[in-house]
Coordinates of C-alpha atoms in Angstrom, one line a residue:
M1 CA 97.8 -41.7 16.4
S2 CA 99.5 -40.9 13.0
T3 CA 99.3 -37.6 11.3
K4 CA 97.3 -39.8 8.8
T5 CA 95.1 -41.1 10.4
T6 CA 94.3 -37.6 12.8
F7 CA 92.8 -36.2 9.1
K8 CA 90.7 -38.5 8.1
R9 CA 89.0 -38.4 12.0
I10 CA 89.0 -34.2 11.3
A11 CA 87.5 -34.8 7.4
L12 CA 84.5 -37.1 9.4
V13 CA 83.6 -34.7 12.2
T14 CA 83.4 -31.4 9.2
V15 CA 81.4 -34.0 7.3
A16 CA 79.1 -34.8 9.5
A17 CA 78.9 -30.8 11.2
L18 CA 77.3 -30.4 7.5
G19 CA 75.4 -32.8 7.5
L20 CA 73.7 -31.8 10.9
S21 CA 73.8 -28.2 9.2
L22 CA 71.9 -28.7 6.5
V23 CA 69.7 -31.3 8.7
A24 CA 68.9 -27.4 10.5
V25 CA 67.6 -25.3 7.4
A26 CA 65.5 -27.2 5.9
P27 CA 62.3 -26.5 7.5
S28 CA 63.2 -22.7 7.8
Q29 CA 64.3 -23.1 3.6
A30 CA 60.4 -24.5 3.8
A31 CA 58.5 -21.7 5.5
Y32 CA 60.2 -18.6 3.7
N33 CA 57.9 -17.1 1.0
A34 CA 59.1 -17.2 -2.1
L35 CA 56.0 -16.0 -5.1
A36 CA 56.4 -11.3 -4.5
C37 CA 53.5 -9.6 -6.2
T38 CA 54.2 -6.9 -8.4
V39 CA 49.8 -4.9 -9.8
A40 CA 49.9 -4.5 -12.9
G41 CA 51.2 -1.3 -14.5
S42 CA 52.2 0.0 -10.7
G43 CA 55.5 -1.9 -11.1
A44 CA 56.2 -1.7 -7.9
G45 CA 56.2 -4.9 -5.0
S46 CA 54.7 -6.1 -2.5
S47 CA 53.8 -8.4 0.2
S48 CA 54.4 -11.9 -0.3
V49 CA 51.5 -12.7 1.9
A50 CA 48.2 -10.8 -0.1
C51 CA 48.1 -8.3 -2.3
S52 CA 44.9 -5.9 -4.1
Q53 CA 44.0 -5.0 -7.7
N54 CA 40.9 -3.5 -9.2
S55 CA 38.6 -5.8 -11.3
G56 CA 38.7 -5.5 -15.1
V57 CA 38.8 -7.4 -18.2
N58 CA 43.0 -6.8 -18.6
N59 CA 43.3 -6.4 -15.2
Y60 CA 46.0 -8.7 -13.9
V61 CA 48.8 -9.7 -10.8
V62 CA 52.0 -10.5 -10.9
L63 CA 53.4 -13.0 -9.2
S64 CA 57.4 -13.7 -9.3
A65 CA 59.2 -16.8 -8.1
N66 CA 62.1 -14.5 -5.9
N67 CA 64.5 -17.8 -5.3
S68 CA 66.7 -21.0 -6.6
K69 CA 63.7 -23.0 -6.7
D70 CA 61.1 -23.8 -8.7
L71 CA 57.3 -23.6 -7.4
Y72 CA 54.5 -25.1 -8.7
I73 CA 51.6 -23.0 -7.7
T74 CA 47.8 -23.6 -7.7
I75 CA 45.1 -20.9 -7.3
A76 CA 41.4 -21.2 -6.5
G77 CA 38.9 -18.5 -7.3
G78 CA 40.2 -17.9 -10.6
S79 CA 42.6 -18.2 -13.2
M80 CA 45.8 -17.3 -15.1
V81 CA 46.2 -14.8 -17.9
G82 CA 45.7 -16.8 -20.8
G83 CA 43.7 -20.0 -18.5
G84 CA 44.5 -22.3 -16.7
S85 CA 44.5 -22.5 -12.3
V86 CA 48.1 -24.8 -12.4
K87 CA 51.2 -24.5 -12.8
V88 CA 55.2 -24.3 -12.8
V89 CA 57.2 -21.5 -11.9
T90 CA 60.8 -22.1 -12.7
A91 CA 63.5 -19.9 -10.7
G92 CA 63.2 -15.9 -11.3
G93 CA 60.4 -16.6 -13.2
S94 CA 56.8 -15.6 -13.2
V95 CA 53.0 -15.8 -13.8
A96 CA 50.5 -13.6 -14.5
I97 CA 46.4 -14.5 -12.3
A98 CA 43.9 -12.8 -14.8
T99 CA 41.6 -10.3 -11.9
P100 CA 38.4 -9.3 -14.5
T101 CA 36.1 -10.1 -11.7
V102 CA 35.1 -8.9 -7.9
G103 CA 36.7 -11.6 -5.3
T104 CA 39.3 -13.5 -3.9
I105 CA 41.9 -15.5 -5.7
T106 CA 44.5 -17.7 -3.2
V107 CA 47.7 -19.1 -5.2
T108 CA 49.7 -21.5 -3.5
G109 CA 53.1 -22.5 -3.7
Y110 CA 55.2 -25.7 -3.3
T111 CA 58.9 -26.0 -3.5
F112 CA 61.4 -28.3 -6.0
T113 CA 63.8 -29.6 -3.9
A114 CA 66.5 -31.5 -6.3
G115 CA 62.6 -32.0 -8.4
A116 CA 61.1 -33.8 -5.4
Q117 CA 57.5 -31.2 -5.1
A118 CA 56.8 -30.3 -1.6
T119 CA 54.1 -32.1 -0.2
T120 CA 53.8 -29.1 2.2
A121 CA 52.8 -25.7 0.5
T122 CA 55.5 -23.1 1.4
D123 CA 53.6 -19.7 -0.7
T124 CA 50.8 -19.1 0.0
V125 CA 49.2 -15.6 -1.2
V126 CA 45.9 -13.6 -1.5
I127 CA 44.9 -11.9 -4.2
T128 CA 41.6 -9.2 -3.2
V129 CA 40.1 -7.7 -6.0
T130 CA 37.8 -4.4 -5.6
D131 CA 35.5 -2.9 -7.6
A132 CA 37.2 0.1 -8.5
A133 CA 34.0 2.1 -9.1
A134 CA 32.5 1.6 -6.0
V135 CA 35.4 2.3 -4.0
A136 CA 35.8 5.4 -5.7
L137 CA 31.5 6.0 -5.2
A138 CA 32.4 5.3 -1.6
A139 CA 35.5 8.5 -1.8
A140 CA 33.2 10.3 -3.7
R141 CA 29.7 9.8 -0.9
A142 CA 32.5 9.8 2.1
A143 CA 34.0 13.6 0.9
G144 CA 30.5 14.8 0.1
T145 CA 30.9 15.1 -3.4
Y146 CA 28.9 12.1 -5.2
F147 CA 25.5 13.8 -5.3
E148 CA 23.0 11.7 -4.1
R149 CA 19.4 12.5 -2.4
S150 CA 18.0 15.5 -1.8
T151 CA 15.2 16.7 1.2
A152 CA 12.6 19.2 0.4
F153 CA 10.6 20.2 3.4
I154 CA 7.8 22.8 4.0
G155 CA 7.2 24.9 6.6
A156 CA 4.9 28.3 8.1
G157 CA 6.3 31.8 8.2
S158 CA 10.5 30.9 7.6
S159 CA 11.6 29.0 9.8
P160 CA 13.5 25.5 8.1
V161 CA 11.3 22.3 9.6
S162 CA 12.5 19.3 9.7
S163 CA 8.8 17.6 8.2
D164 CA 6.4 19.7 5.8
T165 CA 3.4 21.2 7.3
A166 CA 0.3 20.0 6.0
N167 CA -2.1 22.5 4.6
L168 CA -0.4 25.9 4.7
V169 CA -2.7 28.3 4.0
A170 CA -1.9 32.3 3.8
P171 CA -4.2 35.7 2.8
K172 CA -4.1 36.7 -0.2
A173 CA -2.6 40.2 0.6
A174 CA 0.6 41.5 -1.5
S175 CA 3.6 41.1 1.2
S176 CA 7.5 41.0 2.2
T177 CA 7.0 39.3 4.9
P178 CA 6.8 35.1 3.7
V179 CA 3.8 33.3 4.3
A180 CA 6.1 29.8 4.2
N181 CA 9.7 28.7 4.2
I182 CA 10.8 25.3 1.8
E183 CA 14.6 24.2 3.1
V184 CA 16.7 22.3 0.1
I185 CA 19.4 19.3 1.6
Q186 CA 21.6 18.0 -0.8
Y187 CA 23.3 14.8 0.8
S188 CA 26.1 12.2 -0.4
T189 CA 24.8 9.1 0.9
A190 CA 21.5 7.8 0.4
T191 CA 18.8 7.2 2.8
G192 CA 18.5 5.2 6.1
V193 CA 22.6 6.0 5.8
S194 CA 24.1 7.1 9.0
P195 CA 25.7 9.4 9.5
A196 CA 23.8 11.5 7.1
V197 CA 26.4 13.0 5.1
M198 CA 25.6 16.4 3.4
M199 CA 27.5 17.3 0.3
Q200 CA 30.3 20.0 -0.1
N201 CA 28.6 23.6 -1.1
A202 CA 31.3 22.9 -4.2
S203 CA 29.7 20.5 -5.3
A204 CA 25.9 21.0 -4.9
K205 CA 23.6 20.9 -7.9
L206 CA 21.4 23.6 -8.8
V207 CA 17.9 23.8 -6.9
T208 CA 15.6 25.6 -8.6
V209 CA 11.8 26.7 -7.6
S210 CA 8.5 27.4 -9.1
V211 CA 5.5 28.3 -8.2
A212 CA 2.9 27.7 -11.0
G213 CA -1.8 28.9 -10.5
G214 CA -0.6 32.4 -10.0
A215 CA -1.5 32.4 -7.2
G216 CA 2.4 33.0 -5.1
Y217 CA 6.0 33.8 -5.5
V218 CA 9.3 32.2 -4.7
S219 CA 13.0 34.1 -3.8
T220 CA 15.7 32.9 -2.0
A221 CA 15.8 36.1 0.2
S222 CA 13.4 36.8 3.2
N223 CA 12.8 40.5 2.9
G224 CA 10.8 39.4 -0.3
T225 CA 13.2 41.2 -2.7
L226 CA 13.5 38.5 -5.8
A227 CA 10.6 37.3 -5.7
G228 CA 8.2 36.0 -8.7
P229 CA 6.9 32.5 -10.2
S230 CA 10.8 31.0 -10.0
A231 CA 14.2 31.3 -8.2
S232 CA 17.3 29.4 -7.8
A233 CA 20.3 28.6 -5.5
T234 CA 23.6 27.0 -6.4
G235 CA 26.7 26.2 -5.0
A236 CA 25.4 25.9 -1.4
A237 CA 24.3 22.1 0.0
D238 CA 22.2 23.6 2.1
S239 CA 19.4 26.1 0.7
D240 CA 16.6 27.5 2.1
F241 CA 13.3 29.6 -0.6
Y242 CA 10.9 31.5 1.0
I243 CA 7.1 31.8 -0.9
Y244 CA 4.9 34.7 -0.7
S245 CA 1.8 36.4 -1.5
N246 CA 1.1 38.4 -4.5
G247 CA -2.3 39.5 -4.5
N248 CA -3.8 36.7 -5.9
A249 CA -6.4 33.8 -4.7
G250 CA -5.6 30.8 -5.6
V251 CA -3.2 27.7 -5.0
A252 CA 0.7 27.5 -5.6
S253 CA 1.8 24.3 -7.0
I254 CA 5.7 24.6 -6.2
T255 CA 8.2 22.7 -7.8
V256 CA 11.1 21.9 -6.7
S257 CA 13.9 20.4 -8.8
V258 CA 17.4 19.8 -7.7
N259 CA 20.8 18.8 -10.9
G260 CA 17.0 19.1 -13.3
S261 CA 15.3 16.8 -12.0
V262 CA 11.8 17.7 -9.9
V263 CA 12.3 15.8 -6.3
A264 CA 9.1 17.2 -5.0
T265 CA 6.2 18.7 -5.1
K266 CA 4.4 21.6 -2.3
S267 CA 1.2 23.8 -1.9
V268 CA 0.1 26.6 -0.8
T269 CA -3.4 28.3 -0.2
F270 CA -4.4 31.6 -0.4
Y271 CA -7.3 32.9 0.4
G272 CA -9.5 36.2 -0.3
T273 CA -12.1 37.1 1.9
V274 CA -15.0 35.2 3.5
A275 CA -17.5 35.4 0.6
S276 CA -19.8 32.1 2.3
L277 CA -20.6 30.0 5.0
T278 CA -21.9 26.6 5.5
V279 CA -23.1 24.4 7.8
A280 CA -23.1 20.6 7.5
P281 CA -24.4 19.0 9.2
A282 CA -26.6 21.0 11.1
Q283 CA -27.8 19.8 14.5
S284 CA -31.7 20.8 14.7
L285 CA -32.0 19.5 18.3
F286 CA -30.6 20.1 21.8
W287 CA -31.5 20.0 25.6
N288 CA -32.1 22.7 27.7
G289 CA -29.0 24.1 29.3
Y290 CA -26.7 22.6 28.0
S291 CA -23.6 22.8 25.9
T292 CA -23.6 20.1 22.8
P293 CA -20.3 20.0 21.6
N294 CA -19.4 20.4 18.2
A295 CA -23.2 19.9 17.1
T296 CA -22.4 22.3 14.1
V297 CA -19.8 22.1 11.7
I298 CA -19.1 25.3 10.1
T299 CA -16.6 26.3 6.7
A300 CA -15.8 29.6 5.7
K301 CA -14.5 30.0 2.4
D302 CA -13.5 32.9 -0.5
S303 CA -15.9 33.6 -3.9
L304 CA -12.7 30.3 -5.3
G305 CA -14.1 28.2 -3.1
N306 CA -11.1 28.2 -0.8
V307 CA -11.2 27.7 2.4
V308 CA -10.4 30.9 4.4
P309 CA -9.2 30.1 8.9
N310 CA -9.2 32.5 11.5
V311 CA -12.8 33.6 10.6
D312 CA -14.9 34.3 14.2
I313 CA -17.9 32.6 14.5
Y314 CA -21.7 34.1 16.1
T315 CA -24.6 33.0 16.6
V316 CA -28.1 34.1 14.7
S317 CA -31.0 33.2 16.8
D318 CA -34.6 35.0 16.2
A319 CA -35.6 33.6 20.1
T320 CA -32.3 35.0 22.1
T321 CA -33.8 33.5 25.1
V322 CA -34.1 30.2 23.8
I323 CA -30.8 29.9 22.3
A324 CA -28.7 33.4 22.3
D325 CA -28.6 35.8 19.7
K326 CA -25.0 36.7 18.5
N327 CA -22.8 34.5 20.7
Y328 CA -19.4 34.0 19.6
V329 CA -18.3 30.1 19.0
G330 CA -14.9 30.3 18.0
Y331 CA -13.7 30.3 14.8
T332 CA -12.3 28.7 11.8
D333 CA -9.3 26.2 12.1
S334 CA -6.6 26.2 9.1
K335 CA -9.1 24.2 7.3
G336 CA -11.7 26.2 7.8
V337 CA -13.8 24.7 9.6
L338 CA -15.3 24.7 13.4
S339 CA -16.9 22.9 15.3
A340 CA -18.9 24.7 17.1
T341 CA -20.2 24.1 20.7
I342 CA -24.0 25.4 20.7
A343 CA -25.1 26.1 24.4
S344 CA -29.4 26.2 24.7
L345 CA -31.1 28.3 27.3
A346 CA -34.8 27.8 27.6
V347 CA -36.9 24.7 26.2
G348 CA -38.8 26.4 22.9
T349 CA -37.9 26.5 19.3
A350 CA -35.8 28.8 17.0
S351 CA -34.2 29.9 13.9
L352 CA -30.1 29.5 14.5
A353 CA -27.8 30.5 11.6
F354 CA -24.2 32.0 11.7
A355 CA -22.0 34.6 10.8
N356 CA -18.9 36.3 10.8
G357 CA -20.1 39.3 12.9
T358 CA -22.5 40.7 14.8
D359 CA -23.3 43.8 12.5
S360 CA -25.4 42.6 9.1
T361 CA -25.1 45.8 7.6
A362 CA -21.5 46.0 7.9
A363 CA -19.4 45.5 4.5
G364 CA -18.4 41.7 4.1
Y365 CA -20.7 40.1 6.9
V366 CA -21.6 36.9 5.2
A367 CA -24.3 34.7 7.6
T368 CA -25.7 30.7 6.7
S369 CA -28.8 29.9 6.0
A370 CA -31.1 29.2 9.4
T371 CA -32.1 26.5 10.5
A372 CA -34.8 25.5 12.3
V373 CA -34.2 23.9 15.9
R374 CA -36.2 22.9 18.9
V375 CA -34.8 22.9 22.9
S376 CA -36.3 20.4 25.0
D377 CA -35.7 18.9 28.7
G378 CA -36.6 15.4 27.8
S379 CA -39.6 15.9 30.7
G380 CA -43.4 14.7 31.0
D381 CA -45.0 11.2 29.6
I382 CA -41.4 9.6 27.8
S383 CA -42.2 6.5 25.1
V384 CA -39.2 4.5 24.1
V385 CA -40.1 2.5 21.2
V386 CA -37.9 -0.6 20.8
S387 CA -37.7 -2.1 17.5
F388 CA -35.1 -4.1 15.5
D389 CA -33.9 -3.5 11.9
K390 CA -34.6 -7.1 10.4
D391 CA -38.4 -8.9 10.5
T392 CA -36.6 -12.2 10.8
Y393 CA -32.8 -13.4 10.9
L394 CA -30.4 -16.2 10.6
P395 CA -28.7 -18.0 13.7
G396 CA -25.9 -15.6 15.0
E397 CA -26.6 -13.1 12.4
V398 CA -25.6 -9.6 14.2
A399 CA -28.2 -7.3 14.8
T400 CA -29.2 -3.8 15.4
V401 CA -31.6 -3.3 18.4
T402 CA -33.3 0.1 17.9
Y403 CA -34.4 3.0 21.1
T404 CA -36.4 5.1 19.7
V405 CA -37.0 7.9 22.7
S406 CA -40.1 10.5 22.5
N407 CA -42.3 13.7 24.7
A408 CA -45.2 14.7 23.7
A409 CA -42.8 17.8 21.7
G410 CA -41.0 15.1 19.6
P411 CA -38.3 12.7 19.9
V412 CA -35.9 13.9 23.0
P413 CA -32.0 14.9 22.7
A414 CA -29.1 13.5 24.2
W415 CA -28.5 14.7 27.5
S416 CA -24.5 14.8 29.0
S417 CA -23.4 11.7 27.2
A418 CA -25.9 8.9 28.1
S419 CA -30.4 9.2 30.0
G420 CA -31.4 6.8 31.6
Y421 CA -35.3 6.0 30.4
V422 CA -35.0 2.2 31.2
N423 CA -33.5 -0.4 32.9
D424 CA -32.4 -3.3 32.0
T425 CA -33.7 -5.2 28.8
T426 CA -34.2 -9.5 28.5
S427 CA -34.4 -12.2 26.0
S428 CA -36.6 -15.0 25.6
L429 CA -34.0 -16.5 23.7
A430 CA -29.5 -16.3 24.4
L431 CA -28.7 -13.2 22.6
T432 CA -25.1 -15.0 21.2
T433 CA -24.2 -11.5 22.3
N434 CA -25.4 -9.4 24.3
N435 CA -25.0 -5.3 24.4
L436 CA -28.0 -3.9 25.4
P437 CA -28.4 -1.3 27.4
S438 CA -28.7 -1.1 31.3
Y439 CA -30.3 2.5 32.5
Y440 CA -28.5 4.4 29.9
L441 CA -29.8 5.2 25.9
N442 CA -26.6 6.1 24.6
I443 CA -28.5 9.2 22.6
K444 CA -27.3 10.9 19.4
G445 CA -28.6 12.8 16.8
D446 CA -31.9 14.6 16.2
K447 CA -33.9 11.7 16.4
G448 CA -34.1 10.7 20.2
Q449 CA -32.2 7.0 18.9
A450 CA -29.9 5.2 20.6
S451 CA -28.7 1.9 18.5
Y452 CA -26.6 -1.3 19.6
K453 CA -25.7 -4.8 18.3
V454 CA -25.9 -8.5 19.4
N455 CA -25.9 -11.2 17.2
M456 CA -28.5 -13.3 17.4
P457 CA -29.2 -16.9 19.3
L458 CA -28.0 -19.6 17.4
S459 CA -31.0 -21.6 17.7
A460 CA -34.1 -21.1 15.8
G461 CA -37.6 -18.9 17.0
T462 CA -38.7 -16.0 18.0
V463 CA -36.6 -13.7 20.0
E464 CA -38.7 -11.3 22.3
L465 CA -36.9 -8.7 23.7
S466 CA -38.4 -7.5 27.8
T467 CA -37.3 -3.9 28.7
T468 CA -38.9 -2.2 32.4
P469 CA -39.0 1.3 32.0
Y470 CA -36.6 3.3 34.6
S471 CA -40.2 5.2 36.2
D472 CA -43.8 5.4 35.8
S473 CA -44.0 7.9 33.0
V474 CA -42.2 5.9 31.1
K475 CA -44.3 3.9 28.2
V476 CA -41.7 1.2 26.9
T477 CA -42.5 -0.8 23.4
N478 CA -40.9 -4.1 23.0
A479 CA -40.2 -6.0 19.9
S480 CA -39.8 -9.5 18.4
A481 CA -37.6 -11.0 15.6
T482 CA -37.9 -14.1 14.5
V483 CA -34.5 -16.5 14.1
A484 CA -34.9 -19.1 10.8
L485 CA -32.8 -21.7 10.2
D486 CA -30.8 -21.3 7.0
T487 CA -32.7 -23.6 3.7
T488 CA -30.5 -22.2 1.2
A489 CA -28.6 -25.4 0.2
A490 CA -31.8 -27.6 1.3
D491 CA -33.6 -24.9 -1.2
A492 CA -31.1 -25.5 -3.5
A493 CA -31.3 -29.6 -3.0
A494 CA -34.6 -29.2 -4.0
E495 CA -34.1 -26.9 -6.6
A496 CA -31.7 -30.1 -8.4
T497 CA -34.0 -32.7 -7.0
D498 CA -37.3 -30.9 -9.4
A499 CA -35.0 -30.3 -12.7
A500 CA -32.9 -34.0 -12.8
N501 CA -36.9 -35.0 -12.6
A502 CA -37.8 -32.6 -14.7
A503 CA -34.3 -33.9 -16.8
T504 CA -35.9 -37.6 -16.6
D505 CA -39.2 -37.0 -17.5
A506 CA -38.0 -35.6 -20.6
A507 CA -35.6 -38.3 -21.7
N508 CA -38.2 -40.7 -21.1
A509 CA -40.6 -38.7 -23.5
A510 CA -37.9 -39.0 -26.0
A511 CA -37.6 -42.2 -25.5
E512 CA -41.0 -43.2 -26.6
A513 CA -41.3 -41.2 -28.9
A514 CA -38.5 -42.7 -30.5
D515 CA -39.6 -45.9 -30.4
A516 CA -42.9 -44.9 -31.9
A517 CA -41.0 -43.2 -34.8
T518 CA -39.3 -46.5 -35.1
A519 CA -42.5 -48.4 -34.7
A520 CA -43.2 -46.3 -38.1
A521 CA -40.6 -46.3 -39.4
Q522 CA -41.2 -50.5 -39.7
D523 CA -44.6 -50.3 -41.2
A524 CA -43.1 -47.5 -43.5
A525 CA -40.6 -49.8 -45.3
D526 CA -43.1 -53.3 -44.4
A527 CA -45.7 -51.4 -46.8
V528 CA -42.7 -50.2 -49.2
A529 CA -42.0 -54.0 -49.3
A530 CA -45.4 -55.7 -50.0
L531 CA -45.5 -53.1 -53.1
S532 CA -42.4 -53.7 -54.4
A533 CA -43.4 -57.5 -54.3
Q534 CA -46.1 -56.6 -56.0
V535 CA -45.0 -54.5 -58.7
A536 CA -42.6 -57.5 -59.6
D537 CA -45.3 -59.3 -59.9
L538 CA -47.0 -56.7 -62.5
I539 CA -43.8 -56.9 -64.4
A540 CA -43.2 -60.7 -65.2
G541 CA -46.7 -60.4 -66.1
L542 CA -45.8 -57.9 -68.6
K543 CA -42.8 -59.7 -69.4
A544 CA -44.9 -62.7 -70.4
Q545 CA -47.5 -61.0 -72.3
L546 CA -44.2 -59.1 -74.1
T547 CA -43.1 -63.2 -74.8
A548 CA -46.1 -64.7 -76.0
L549 CA -46.7 -61.3 -78.7
T550 CA -43.2 -61.8 -79.7
N551 CA -43.5 -65.4 -81.1
L552 CA -47.2 -64.6 -82.3
V553 CA -45.1 -62.4 -84.4
I554 CA -42.6 -64.8 -85.2
K555 CA -45.4 -67.2 -86.5
I556 CA -47.2 -64.2 -88.4
Q557 CA -44.0 -63.3 -90.4
K558 CA -42.9 -66.7 -90.8
K559 CA -47.4 -67.7 -92.6
V560 CA -46.5 -64.0 -94.3
K561 CA -43.6 -65.6 -96.4
A562 CA -45.0 -68.9 -96.9

């Protein structure tokens, strides 16, 4: 082999090797990312895969083509500054992507090789556009430097509570001991957000608590100092305020303001000494030997009408063998109310009242007006009268059946929860729903009555109730009622028919009157026509006479001239 031939072969091998090396690097060239992202104004480069920018009318992101090839880019979800969503970026050049609104913008690049655009993307940049204000707000919330809301709860005494205590009352006498506490807490997070973030003390807003109405004072001190109509606290996210009595009775209207805005209103009622006791309702019928619960409701109030709690109540009876006198029955609750249980001792009558003490001559003694009461044992001959609340019902209508029980002394009181005077009650027609009693009558109130609801039969007829007495000493008077079909629609239809008939008669009468008027008009027309003919004849005759007279005059004139 000659030297020349050897050099040729070496050259071919070298070219082939270079060709193979070019083929080998092509995929790596297609895989690299040529676009780099620079946030406007920062001058700092970021990942060529993703970057972010705050939203703004004039905000943008710069993408730089950091390679030796041109790039064809497409923009999805946004546009370039100045508009447009496609562009050829020359090697080493750049493009500005506008970021006016929150969202995601995707920029895809395709390289050019020898003027030919790649068919697959070689670059993808995802730009996340965020809300700067929202980000800043979220950061402030998390740091506890943003005021979002506050809570204010009031409770009795000096200890904070997590919910309001209702019906707070306190004596009006001035005291350095708090009657109520109001805790105000400021938060950076909204209601329902967990975890709740309390504000930093340094960022907390001014809290002011004011008391109106003349009754009660407020202070930030728990020992009664600095108490007055208003108190304020600053520099604390959790503030405690204390309410005190100031010697005045009435309702203290409390306003809680944070950062100048009212966030809550509370109230405490300061009461004076008892000035009145009222009874409503006043039960007047009791079963002998039985303690009747909730028989009488007693309310205590001061001279201004404020309710007074914790008032001890005693009976005042003029017949101590029937109902005990000066018997303690309980004390009023926070609403100034006591539902008293009354114990009866023997059959008879008494005048019953209630008082706030046992010595009627003592200062501050107050009593209710007296009520005539009767204690019965339901003995002797018993009368049970059964009655409906109406005489007539529609099919299936709800009816009230009442059993009225009495003896010679009058209505029989309830005993325990029920009283046995009758056996079963049957109906001549099947009731749609039957809640009538068997043996026990649930008597309530002072009239000896027990009432029950039933639904009447669906068919028309007479419903007769038959109640069997429990014993021979019980006499029962039964009841009956009528179930009538609903004739409302039929009656309405009949009325409509009558109205239609009346309208038809009126139309016929009008038609006859029209015919008569037509006939009269025709007669009048005929009479006018006849009269016209007569007048025409008379006029024609008069014309003839005038013509003859004229001719005669002419003849006479001619003769006179001759």
